[in-house]
Tab-separated table of C-alpha atoms in Angstrom:
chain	number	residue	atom	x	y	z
A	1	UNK	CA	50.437	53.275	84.702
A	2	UNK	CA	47.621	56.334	84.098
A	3	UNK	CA	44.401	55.833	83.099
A	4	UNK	CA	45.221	56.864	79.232
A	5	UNK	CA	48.155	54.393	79.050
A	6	UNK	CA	45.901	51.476	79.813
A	7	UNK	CA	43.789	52.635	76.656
A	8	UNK	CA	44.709	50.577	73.434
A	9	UNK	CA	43.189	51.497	69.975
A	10	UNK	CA	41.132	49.037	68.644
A	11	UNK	CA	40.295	47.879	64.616
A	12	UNK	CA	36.490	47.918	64.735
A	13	UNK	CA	35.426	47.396	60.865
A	14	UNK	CA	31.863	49.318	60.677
A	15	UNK	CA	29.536	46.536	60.157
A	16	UNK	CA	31.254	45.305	63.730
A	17	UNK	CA	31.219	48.228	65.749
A	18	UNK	CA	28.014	46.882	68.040
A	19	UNK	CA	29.759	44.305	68.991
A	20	UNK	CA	32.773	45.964	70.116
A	21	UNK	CA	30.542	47.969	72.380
A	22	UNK	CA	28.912	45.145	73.726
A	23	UNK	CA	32.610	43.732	74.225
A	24	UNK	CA	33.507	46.872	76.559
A	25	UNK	CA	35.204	49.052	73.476
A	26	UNK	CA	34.578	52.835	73.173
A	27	UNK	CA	34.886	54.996	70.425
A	28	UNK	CA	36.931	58.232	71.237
A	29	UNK	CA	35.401	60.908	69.160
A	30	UNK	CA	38.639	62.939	69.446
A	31	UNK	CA	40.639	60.647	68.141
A	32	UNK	CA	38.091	58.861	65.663
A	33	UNK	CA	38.815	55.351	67.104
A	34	UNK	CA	37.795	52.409	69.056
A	35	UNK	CA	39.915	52.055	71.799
A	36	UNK	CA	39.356	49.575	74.785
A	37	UNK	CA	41.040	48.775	78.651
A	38	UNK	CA	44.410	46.792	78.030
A	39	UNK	CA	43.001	44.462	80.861
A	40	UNK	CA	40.000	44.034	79.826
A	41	UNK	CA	40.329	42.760	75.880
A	42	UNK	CA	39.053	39.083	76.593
A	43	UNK	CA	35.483	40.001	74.465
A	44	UNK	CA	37.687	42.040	72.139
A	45	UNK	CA	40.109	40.143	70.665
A	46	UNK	CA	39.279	40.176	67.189
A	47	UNK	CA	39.710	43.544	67.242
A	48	UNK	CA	43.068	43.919	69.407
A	49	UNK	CA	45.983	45.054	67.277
A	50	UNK	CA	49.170	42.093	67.463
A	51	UNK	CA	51.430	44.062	69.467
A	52	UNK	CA	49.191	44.059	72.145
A	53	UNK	CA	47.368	40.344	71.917
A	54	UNK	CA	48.332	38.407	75.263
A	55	UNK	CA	48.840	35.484	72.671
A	56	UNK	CA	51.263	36.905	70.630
A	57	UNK	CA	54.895	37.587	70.910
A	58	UNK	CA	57.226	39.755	69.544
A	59	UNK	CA	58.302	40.594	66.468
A	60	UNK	CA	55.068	41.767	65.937
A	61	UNK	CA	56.460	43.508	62.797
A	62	UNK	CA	59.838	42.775	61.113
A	63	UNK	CA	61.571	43.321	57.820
A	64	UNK	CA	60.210	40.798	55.399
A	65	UNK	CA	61.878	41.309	51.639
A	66	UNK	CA	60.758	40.017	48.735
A	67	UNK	CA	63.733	38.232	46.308
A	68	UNK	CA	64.838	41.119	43.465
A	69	UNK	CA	63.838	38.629	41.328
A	70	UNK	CA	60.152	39.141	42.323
A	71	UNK	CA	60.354	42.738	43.077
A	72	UNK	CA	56.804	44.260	41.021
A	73	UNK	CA	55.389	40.899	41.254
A	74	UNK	CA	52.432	41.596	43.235
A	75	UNK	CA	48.636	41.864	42.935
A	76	UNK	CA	48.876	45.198	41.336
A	77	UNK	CA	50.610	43.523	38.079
A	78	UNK	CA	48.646	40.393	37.806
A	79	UNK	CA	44.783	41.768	38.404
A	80	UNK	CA	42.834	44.479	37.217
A	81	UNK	CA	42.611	47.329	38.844
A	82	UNK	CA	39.133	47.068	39.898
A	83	UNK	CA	39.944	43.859	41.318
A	84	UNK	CA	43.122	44.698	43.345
A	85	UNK	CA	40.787	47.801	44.669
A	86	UNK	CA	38.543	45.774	45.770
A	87	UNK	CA	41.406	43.295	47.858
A	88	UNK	CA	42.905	46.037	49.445
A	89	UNK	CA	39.795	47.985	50.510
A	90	UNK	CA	38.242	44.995	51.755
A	91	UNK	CA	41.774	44.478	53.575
A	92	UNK	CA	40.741	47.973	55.325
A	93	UNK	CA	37.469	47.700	56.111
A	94	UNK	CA	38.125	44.814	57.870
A	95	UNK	CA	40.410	46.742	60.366
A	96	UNK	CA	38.413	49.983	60.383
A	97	UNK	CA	41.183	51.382	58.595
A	98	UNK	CA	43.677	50.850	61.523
A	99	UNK	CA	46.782	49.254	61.394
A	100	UNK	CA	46.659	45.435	62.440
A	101	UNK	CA	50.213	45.072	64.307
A	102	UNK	CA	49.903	48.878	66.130
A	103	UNK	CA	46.292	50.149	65.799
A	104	UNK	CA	47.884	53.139	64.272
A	105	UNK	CA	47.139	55.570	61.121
A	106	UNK	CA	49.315	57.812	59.117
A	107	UNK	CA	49.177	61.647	58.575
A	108	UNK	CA	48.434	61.585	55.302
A	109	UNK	CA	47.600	57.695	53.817
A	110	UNK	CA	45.861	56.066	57.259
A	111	UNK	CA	46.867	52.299	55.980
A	112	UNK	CA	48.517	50.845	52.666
A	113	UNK	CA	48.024	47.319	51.778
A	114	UNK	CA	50.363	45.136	52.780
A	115	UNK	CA	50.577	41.467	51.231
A	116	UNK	CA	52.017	38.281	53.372
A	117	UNK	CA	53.763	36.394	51.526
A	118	UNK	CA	56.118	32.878	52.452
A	119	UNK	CA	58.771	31.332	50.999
A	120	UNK	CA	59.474	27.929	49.753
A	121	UNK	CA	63.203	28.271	49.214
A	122	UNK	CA	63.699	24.652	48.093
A	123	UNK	CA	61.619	25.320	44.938
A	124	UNK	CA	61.646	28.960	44.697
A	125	UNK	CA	58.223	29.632	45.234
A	126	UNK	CA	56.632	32.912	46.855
A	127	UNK	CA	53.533	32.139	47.799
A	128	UNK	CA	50.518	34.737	49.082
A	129	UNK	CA	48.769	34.288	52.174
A	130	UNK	CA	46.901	37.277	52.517
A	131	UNK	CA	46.495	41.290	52.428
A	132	UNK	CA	46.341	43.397	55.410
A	133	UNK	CA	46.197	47.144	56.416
A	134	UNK	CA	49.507	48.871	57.727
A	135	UNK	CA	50.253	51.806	58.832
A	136	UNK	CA	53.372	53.684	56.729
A	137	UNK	CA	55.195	53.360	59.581
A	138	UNK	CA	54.875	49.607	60.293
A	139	UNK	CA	55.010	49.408	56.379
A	140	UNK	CA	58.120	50.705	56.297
A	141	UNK	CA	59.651	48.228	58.177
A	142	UNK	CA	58.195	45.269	56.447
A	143	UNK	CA	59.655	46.932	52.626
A	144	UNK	CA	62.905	46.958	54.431
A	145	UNK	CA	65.165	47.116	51.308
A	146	UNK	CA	62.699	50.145	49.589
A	147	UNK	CA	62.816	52.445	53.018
A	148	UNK	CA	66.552	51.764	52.941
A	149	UNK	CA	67.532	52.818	49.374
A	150	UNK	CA	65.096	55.938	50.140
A	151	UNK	CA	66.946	56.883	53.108
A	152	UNK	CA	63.957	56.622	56.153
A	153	UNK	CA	65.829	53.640	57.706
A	154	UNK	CA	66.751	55.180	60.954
A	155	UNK	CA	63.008	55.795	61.637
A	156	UNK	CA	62.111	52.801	60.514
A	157	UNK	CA	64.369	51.076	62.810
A	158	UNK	CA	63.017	53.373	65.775
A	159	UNK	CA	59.798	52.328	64.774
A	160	UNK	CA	60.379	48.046	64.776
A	161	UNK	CA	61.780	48.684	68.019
A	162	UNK	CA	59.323	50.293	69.789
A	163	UNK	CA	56.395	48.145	68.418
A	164	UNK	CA	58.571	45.232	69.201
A	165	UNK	CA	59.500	46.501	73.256
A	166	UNK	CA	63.383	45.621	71.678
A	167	UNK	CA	66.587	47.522	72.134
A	168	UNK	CA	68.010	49.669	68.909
A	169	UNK	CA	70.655	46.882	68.923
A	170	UNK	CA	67.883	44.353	68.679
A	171	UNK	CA	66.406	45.671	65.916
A	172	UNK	CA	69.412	46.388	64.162
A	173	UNK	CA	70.708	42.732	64.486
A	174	UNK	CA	66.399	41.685	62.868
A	175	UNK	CA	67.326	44.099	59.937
A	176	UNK	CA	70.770	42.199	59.903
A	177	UNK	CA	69.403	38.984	59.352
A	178	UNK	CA	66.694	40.001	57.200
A	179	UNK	CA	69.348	41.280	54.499
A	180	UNK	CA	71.280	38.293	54.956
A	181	UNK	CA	68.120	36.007	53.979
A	182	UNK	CA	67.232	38.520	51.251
A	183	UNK	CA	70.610	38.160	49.736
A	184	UNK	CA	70.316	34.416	49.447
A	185	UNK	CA	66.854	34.508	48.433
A	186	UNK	CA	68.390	37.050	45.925
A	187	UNK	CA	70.811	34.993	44.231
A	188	UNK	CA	68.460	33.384	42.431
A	189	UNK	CA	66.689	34.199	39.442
A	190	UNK	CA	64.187	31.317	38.920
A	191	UNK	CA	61.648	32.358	41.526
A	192	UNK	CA	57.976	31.856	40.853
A	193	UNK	CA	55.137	33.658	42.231
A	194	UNK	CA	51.891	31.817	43.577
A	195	UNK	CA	49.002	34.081	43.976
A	196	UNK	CA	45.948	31.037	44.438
A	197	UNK	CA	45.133	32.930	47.603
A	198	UNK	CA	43.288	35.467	45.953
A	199	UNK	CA	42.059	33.750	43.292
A	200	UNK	CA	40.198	31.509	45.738
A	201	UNK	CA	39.183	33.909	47.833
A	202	UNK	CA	37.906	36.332	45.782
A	203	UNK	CA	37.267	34.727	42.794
A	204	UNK	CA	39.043	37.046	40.932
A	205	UNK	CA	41.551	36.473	36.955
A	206	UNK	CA	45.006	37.012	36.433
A	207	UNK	CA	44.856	39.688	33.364
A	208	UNK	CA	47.087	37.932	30.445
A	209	UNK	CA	49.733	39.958	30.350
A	210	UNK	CA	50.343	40.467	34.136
A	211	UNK	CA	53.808	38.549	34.029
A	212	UNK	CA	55.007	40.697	31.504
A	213	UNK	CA	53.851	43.789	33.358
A	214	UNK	CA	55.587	42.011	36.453
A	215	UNK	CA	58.950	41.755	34.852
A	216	UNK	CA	58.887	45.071	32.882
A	217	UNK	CA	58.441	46.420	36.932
A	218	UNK	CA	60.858	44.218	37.921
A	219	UNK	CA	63.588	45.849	35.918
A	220	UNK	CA	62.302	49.396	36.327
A	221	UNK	CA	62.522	48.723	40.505
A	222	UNK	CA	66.140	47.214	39.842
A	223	UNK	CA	67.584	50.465	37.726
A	224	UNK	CA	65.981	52.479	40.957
A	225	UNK	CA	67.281	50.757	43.477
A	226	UNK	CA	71.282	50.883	41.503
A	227	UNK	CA	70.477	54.680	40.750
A	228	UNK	CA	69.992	54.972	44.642
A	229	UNK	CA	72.593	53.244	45.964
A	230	UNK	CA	73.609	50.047	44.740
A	231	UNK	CA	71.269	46.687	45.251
A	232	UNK	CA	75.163	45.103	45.766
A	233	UNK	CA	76.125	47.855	48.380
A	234	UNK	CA	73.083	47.851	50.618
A	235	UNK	CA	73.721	44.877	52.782
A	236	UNK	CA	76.952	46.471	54.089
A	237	UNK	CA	76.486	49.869	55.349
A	238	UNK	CA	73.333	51.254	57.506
A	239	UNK	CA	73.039	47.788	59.852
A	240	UNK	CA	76.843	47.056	60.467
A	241	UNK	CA	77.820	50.653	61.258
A	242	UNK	CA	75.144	50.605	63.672
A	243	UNK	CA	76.686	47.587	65.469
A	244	UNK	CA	79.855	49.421	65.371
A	245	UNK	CA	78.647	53.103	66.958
A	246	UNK	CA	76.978	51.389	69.829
């Protein structure tokens, strides 16, 4: 292993970046990032993207689809703009604009929000946990079903395999069972959406008509996603061929 291989890029938020340095972290003018020695990240681990934390396994990024049912539900509909601004952005300060699972920026848009949400599938409840900064790529993977009906899913299933150390087959079989659990999650129609994270945390009010902006999304993303290619056709091309050519 060289020298440059054992550097990892670090996400240093501004206010932060002393203690970084203190931790053993440089910043690499060249590249405009922290980075810091893969074997030496004990004072650094709040900064130490999750494919590379000793305490975390893989997937460190996977598919994770929201229901159709809840497709434009999200903090965009339900807040004001100056309050969903101010979520994400304080979602990328906090990594120094870097990607939390690879440390990585895009070309064009560095990181995009990215909210974490869970299911309760016995009463049909999404609920938020949190916003974070991704990369496109790594975003891509997690809006599985949106990167697939725009045609990008053969680099984003590159992508989850090299962030994950997996095999293409791997990854394929992760996309696999993500559709599978989207499709039953999809059969339903009755899902709710639980957003209490934010309002706690940043003390912020639904708008009143942010359900009815949700819905009228809802069945704008459904017409694009039939246009494209079929919502009922997805689940049985792109993974299963791949299964079959290899």
């Amino acid at each position: 292993m060289t020298a440059l291989t054992k550097l990892i890029p670090l996400c240093v938020p501004f206010e932060r970046r002393h203690e970084a340095s203190q931790g053993g972290a440089f910043f690499n003018g060249e590249q405009k990032c922290w980075m810091g020695h893969r074997d030496k990240l004990d004072a650094l681990m709040p900064f130490v993207p999750y494919r590379y934390r000793p305490d975390r396994k893989p997937p460190y990024i996977r598919p994770w689809m929201v229901p159709q049912a809840l497709w434009g539900f999200n903090l965009r509909a339900f807040l004001a703009p100056e309050d969903w601004n101010r979520i994400r952005k304080d979602a990328y300060a906090r990594s120094g604009s870097r990607c939390r699972v690879c440390g990585g920026r895009g070309p064009q848009w560095p990181v995009e929000a990215d909210e974490g949400w869970a299911y309760d599938d016995e009463r049909r409840v999404q609920i938020l946990k949190g916003v974070i900064s991704l990369c496109p790529d790594c975003h891509g993977v997690r809006h599985w079903g949106k990167t697939m009906t725009e045609g990008r899913q053969d680099a984003a299933l590159a992508w989850m395999a090299e962030v994950n150390g997996w095999s293409h087959i791997e990854a394929a079989r992760c996309g696999d069972e993500a559709m599978k659990r989207w499709h039953m999650r999809s059969r339903h129609t009755d899902w709710q959406c639980d957003i209490s994270w934010a309002i706690r945390t940043y003390s912020v009010v639904p708008i009143k008509d942010g359900e009815t902006l949700a819905r009228e999304l809802n069945r704008k993303f459904v017409r694009q996603a039939q246009t494209r290619v079929g919502v009922r056709a997805v689940h049985v091309t792109h993974i299963k061929r791949l299964f079959r050519e290899r």
